[in-house]
Coordinates of C-alpha atoms in Angstrom, one line a residue:
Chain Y
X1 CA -63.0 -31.4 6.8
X2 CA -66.5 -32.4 5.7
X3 CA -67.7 -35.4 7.6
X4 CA -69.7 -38.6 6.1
X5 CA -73.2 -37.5 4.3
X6 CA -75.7 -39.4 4.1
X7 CA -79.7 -38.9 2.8
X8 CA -82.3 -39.3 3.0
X9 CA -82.2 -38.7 6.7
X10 CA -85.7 -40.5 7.3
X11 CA -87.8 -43.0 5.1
X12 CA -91.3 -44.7 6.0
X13 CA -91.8 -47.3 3.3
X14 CA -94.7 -49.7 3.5
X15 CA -93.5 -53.6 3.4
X16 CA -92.6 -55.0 0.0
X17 CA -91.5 -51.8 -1.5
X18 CA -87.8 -50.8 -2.4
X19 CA -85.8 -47.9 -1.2
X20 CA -82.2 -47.0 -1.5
X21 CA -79.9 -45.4 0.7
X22 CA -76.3 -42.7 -0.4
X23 CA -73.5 -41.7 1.4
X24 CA -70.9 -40.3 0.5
X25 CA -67.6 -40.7 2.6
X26 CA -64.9 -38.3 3.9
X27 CA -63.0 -37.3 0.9
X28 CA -60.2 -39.3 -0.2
X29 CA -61.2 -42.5 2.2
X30 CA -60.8 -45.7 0.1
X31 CA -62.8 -47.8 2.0
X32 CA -66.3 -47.4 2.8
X33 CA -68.9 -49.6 5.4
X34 CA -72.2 -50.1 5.7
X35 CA -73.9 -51.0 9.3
X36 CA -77.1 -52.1 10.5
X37 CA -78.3 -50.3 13.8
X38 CA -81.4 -51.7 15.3
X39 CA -83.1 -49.7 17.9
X40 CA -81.6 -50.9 21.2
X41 CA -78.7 -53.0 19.8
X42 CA -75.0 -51.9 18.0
X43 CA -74.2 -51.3 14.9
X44 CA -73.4 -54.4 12.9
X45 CA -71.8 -54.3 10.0
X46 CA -73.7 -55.4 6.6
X47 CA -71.0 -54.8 3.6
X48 CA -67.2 -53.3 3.6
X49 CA -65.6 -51.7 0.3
X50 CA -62.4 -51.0 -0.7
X51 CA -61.9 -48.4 -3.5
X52 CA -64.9 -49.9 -5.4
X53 CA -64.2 -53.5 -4.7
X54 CA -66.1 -55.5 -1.7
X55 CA -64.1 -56.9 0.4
X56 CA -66.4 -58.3 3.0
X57 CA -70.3 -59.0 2.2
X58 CA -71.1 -62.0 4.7
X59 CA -73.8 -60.5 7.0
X60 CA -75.4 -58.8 4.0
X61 CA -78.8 -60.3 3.0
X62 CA -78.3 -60.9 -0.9
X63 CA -81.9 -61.7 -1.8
X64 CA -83.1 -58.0 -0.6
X65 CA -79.9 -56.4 -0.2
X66 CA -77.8 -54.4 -2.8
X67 CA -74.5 -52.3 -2.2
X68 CA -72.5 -50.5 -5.0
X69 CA -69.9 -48.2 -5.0
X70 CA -69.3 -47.0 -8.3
X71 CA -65.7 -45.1 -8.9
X72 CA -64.5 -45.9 -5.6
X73 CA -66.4 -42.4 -3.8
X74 CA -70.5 -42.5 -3.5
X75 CA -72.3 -46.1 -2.4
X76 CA -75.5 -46.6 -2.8
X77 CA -77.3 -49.4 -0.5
X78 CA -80.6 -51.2 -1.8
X79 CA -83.2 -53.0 0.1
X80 CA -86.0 -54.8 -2.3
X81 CA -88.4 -55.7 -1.0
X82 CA -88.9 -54.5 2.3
X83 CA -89.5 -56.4 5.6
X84 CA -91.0 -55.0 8.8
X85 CA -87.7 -56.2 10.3
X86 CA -85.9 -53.9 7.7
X87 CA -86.6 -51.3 10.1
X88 CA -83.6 -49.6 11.6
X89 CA -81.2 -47.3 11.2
X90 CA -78.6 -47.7 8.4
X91 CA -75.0 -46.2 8.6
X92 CA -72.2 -45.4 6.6
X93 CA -69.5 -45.2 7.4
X94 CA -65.5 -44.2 6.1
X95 CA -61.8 -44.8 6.6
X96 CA -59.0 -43.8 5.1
X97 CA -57.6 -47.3 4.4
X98 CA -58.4 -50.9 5.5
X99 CA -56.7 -52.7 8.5
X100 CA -54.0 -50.6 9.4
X101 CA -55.8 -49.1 12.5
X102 CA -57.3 -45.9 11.1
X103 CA -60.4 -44.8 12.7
X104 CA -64.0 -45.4 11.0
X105 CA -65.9 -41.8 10.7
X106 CA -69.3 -42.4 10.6
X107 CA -72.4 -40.4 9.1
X108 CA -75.1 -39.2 11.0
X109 CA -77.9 -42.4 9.2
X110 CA -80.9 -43.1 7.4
X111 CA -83.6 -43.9 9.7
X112 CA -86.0 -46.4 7.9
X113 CA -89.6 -47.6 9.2
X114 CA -91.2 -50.3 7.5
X115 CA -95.1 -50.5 7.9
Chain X
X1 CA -66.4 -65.1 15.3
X2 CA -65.6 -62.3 17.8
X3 CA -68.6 -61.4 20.4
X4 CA -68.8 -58.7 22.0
X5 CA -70.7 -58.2 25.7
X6 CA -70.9 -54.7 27.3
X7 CA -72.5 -54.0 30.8
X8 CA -74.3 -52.2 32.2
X9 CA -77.0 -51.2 29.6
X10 CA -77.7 -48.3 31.6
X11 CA -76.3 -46.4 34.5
X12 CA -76.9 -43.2 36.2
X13 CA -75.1 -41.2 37.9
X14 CA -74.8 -37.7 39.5
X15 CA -72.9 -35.1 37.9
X16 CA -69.7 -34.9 39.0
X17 CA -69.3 -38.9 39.7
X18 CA -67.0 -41.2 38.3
X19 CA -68.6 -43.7 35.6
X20 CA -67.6 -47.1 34.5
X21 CA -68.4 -49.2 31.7
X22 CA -67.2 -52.7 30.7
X23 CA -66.9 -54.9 27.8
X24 CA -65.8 -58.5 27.4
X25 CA -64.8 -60.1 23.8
X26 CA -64.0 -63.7 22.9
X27 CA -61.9 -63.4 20.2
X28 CA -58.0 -63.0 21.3
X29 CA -56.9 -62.2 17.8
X30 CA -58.6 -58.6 18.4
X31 CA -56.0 -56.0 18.9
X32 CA -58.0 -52.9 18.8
X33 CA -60.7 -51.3 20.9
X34 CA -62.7 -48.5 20.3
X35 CA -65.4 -46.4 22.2
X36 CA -68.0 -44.1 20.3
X37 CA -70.6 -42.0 21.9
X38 CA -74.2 -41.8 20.3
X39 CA -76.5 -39.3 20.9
X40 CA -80.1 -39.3 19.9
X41 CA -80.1 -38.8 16.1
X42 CA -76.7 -39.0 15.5
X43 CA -74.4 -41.5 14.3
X44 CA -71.8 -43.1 16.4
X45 CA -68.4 -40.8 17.2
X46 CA -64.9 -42.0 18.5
X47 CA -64.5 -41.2 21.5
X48 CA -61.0 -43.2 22.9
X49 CA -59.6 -46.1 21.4
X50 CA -56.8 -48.2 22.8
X51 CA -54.5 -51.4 21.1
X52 CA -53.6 -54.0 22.3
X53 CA -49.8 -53.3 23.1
X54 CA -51.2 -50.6 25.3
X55 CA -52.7 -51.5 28.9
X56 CA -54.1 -48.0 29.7
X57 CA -55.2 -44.7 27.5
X58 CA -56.3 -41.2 29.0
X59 CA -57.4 -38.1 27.7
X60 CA -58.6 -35.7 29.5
X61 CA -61.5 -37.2 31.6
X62 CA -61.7 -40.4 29.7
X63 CA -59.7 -43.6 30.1
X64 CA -59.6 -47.1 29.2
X65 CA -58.2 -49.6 30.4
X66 CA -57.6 -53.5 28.4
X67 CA -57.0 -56.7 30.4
X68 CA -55.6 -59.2 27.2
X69 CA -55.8 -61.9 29.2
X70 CA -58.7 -61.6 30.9
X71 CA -60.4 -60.2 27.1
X72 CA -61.8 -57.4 29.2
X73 CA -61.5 -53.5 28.9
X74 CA -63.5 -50.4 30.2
X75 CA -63.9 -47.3 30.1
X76 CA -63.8 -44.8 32.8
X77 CA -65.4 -41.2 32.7
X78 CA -64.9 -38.9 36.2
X79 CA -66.0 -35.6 36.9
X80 CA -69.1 -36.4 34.6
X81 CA -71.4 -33.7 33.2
X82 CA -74.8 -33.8 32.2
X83 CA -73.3 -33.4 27.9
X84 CA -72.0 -36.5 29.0
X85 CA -75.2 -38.1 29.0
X86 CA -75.6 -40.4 25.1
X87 CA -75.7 -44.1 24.6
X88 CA -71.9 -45.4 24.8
X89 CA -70.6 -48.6 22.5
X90 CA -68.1 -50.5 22.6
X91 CA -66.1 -52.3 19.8
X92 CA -63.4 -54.7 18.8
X93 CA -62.3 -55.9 15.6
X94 CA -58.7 -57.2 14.3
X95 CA -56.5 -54.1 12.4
X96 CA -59.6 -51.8 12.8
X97 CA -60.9 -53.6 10.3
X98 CA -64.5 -55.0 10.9
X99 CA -66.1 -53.7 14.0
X100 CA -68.1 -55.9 16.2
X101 CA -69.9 -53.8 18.5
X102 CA -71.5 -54.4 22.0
X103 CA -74.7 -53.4 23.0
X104 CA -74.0 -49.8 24.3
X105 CA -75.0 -48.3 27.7
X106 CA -77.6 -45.6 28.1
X107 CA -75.8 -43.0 30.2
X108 CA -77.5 -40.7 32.2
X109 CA -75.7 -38.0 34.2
X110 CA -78.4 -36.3 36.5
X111 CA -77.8 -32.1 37.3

């Protein structure tokens, strides 16, 4: 079974540009996360979806931060514009279905810098 | 919300040696507890995870152990080896739903 992909694998932006992250879960997992992993510190979680509906978007940071997940599969995550304390490493991550104890599968995640 | 505290944020040991890791949480609606291991430049994989109707887990060399009342649970590695060695988090959330995760513990299992 494939495991979560995710690309790029590395990004150096300079501050106040855009960049976009895609993953695309373990086949047939209906609900997809997105985490925050800033060097030294767990992953915390930025956006959850459900098939392609978001179900919890409290830690992300709406004026930079975007998230789709068009037909329920692929999600795309948006920063614009980039801070320097964007910089970190950004994972997705999958499970088969929402609160009922499955285990999240994550990718291997986009390492951004910000200069 | 839930917090999650995890100590020691790093520990060393020599192969062979028993180690320990331990994380506290605040919230007592959590009811489920993973571990994942990191290694450099890869994301975070599930290593054990344990509910809360369940006091102790094992497989194979690993364990954990969850004290509901005390919020506490750890995990417990013996007869380490040196692919042992990653940066180890730990997690608890309500229905494996949203995951809030500790600090981790830099692991280093010396030949």
């Amino acid at each position: 079974e494939a495991g979560v992909a995710q690309s790029p694998r590395y990004k150096i932006i300079e501050k106040r540009q855009s960049v976009a992250f895609w993953c695309n879960p373990i086949s047939g997992h209906a609900t997809l996360y997105w985490y925050q992993q800033i060097l030294g510190q767990g992953p915390k979680l930025l956006i959850q979806f459900q098939n392609n509906g978001v179900v919890d978007d409290s830690q992300l940071p709406k004026d930079r931060f975007s998230a789709e997940r068009l037909k329920g599969v692929d999600s795309t995550l948006k920063i614009q514009p980039a801070k320097l304390e964007d910089s970190a490493v950004y994972l997705c991550a999958s499970s088969s279905i929402m609160g009922g104890g499955e285990t999240q599968y994550f990718g291997p995640g986009t390492r951004l810098l910000v200069l | 919300g839930e917090n999650v505290e995890q100590h020691p944020s790093t520990l060393s040991v020599q192969e062979g040696d028993s180690a320990v890791i331990k994380c506290t949480y605040s919230d007592s609606a959590s009811n489920y507890f993973p571990w994942y291991k990191q290694e450099l430049g890869k994301g975070p994989q599930l290593i054990i995870d344990i509910r809360s109707n369940v006091g102790e887990k094992k497989d194979q060399r690993i364990a954990v152990t969850l004290n509901k009342t005390a919020k506490h649970f750890s995990l417990h590695i013996t007869e380490t080896q040196p692919e042992d060695s990653a940066v180890y988090f730990c997690a608890a959330s309500i229905e494996a739903d949203k995951l809030i995760f500790g600090t981790g513990t830099r692991l280093q299992v010396f030949p």
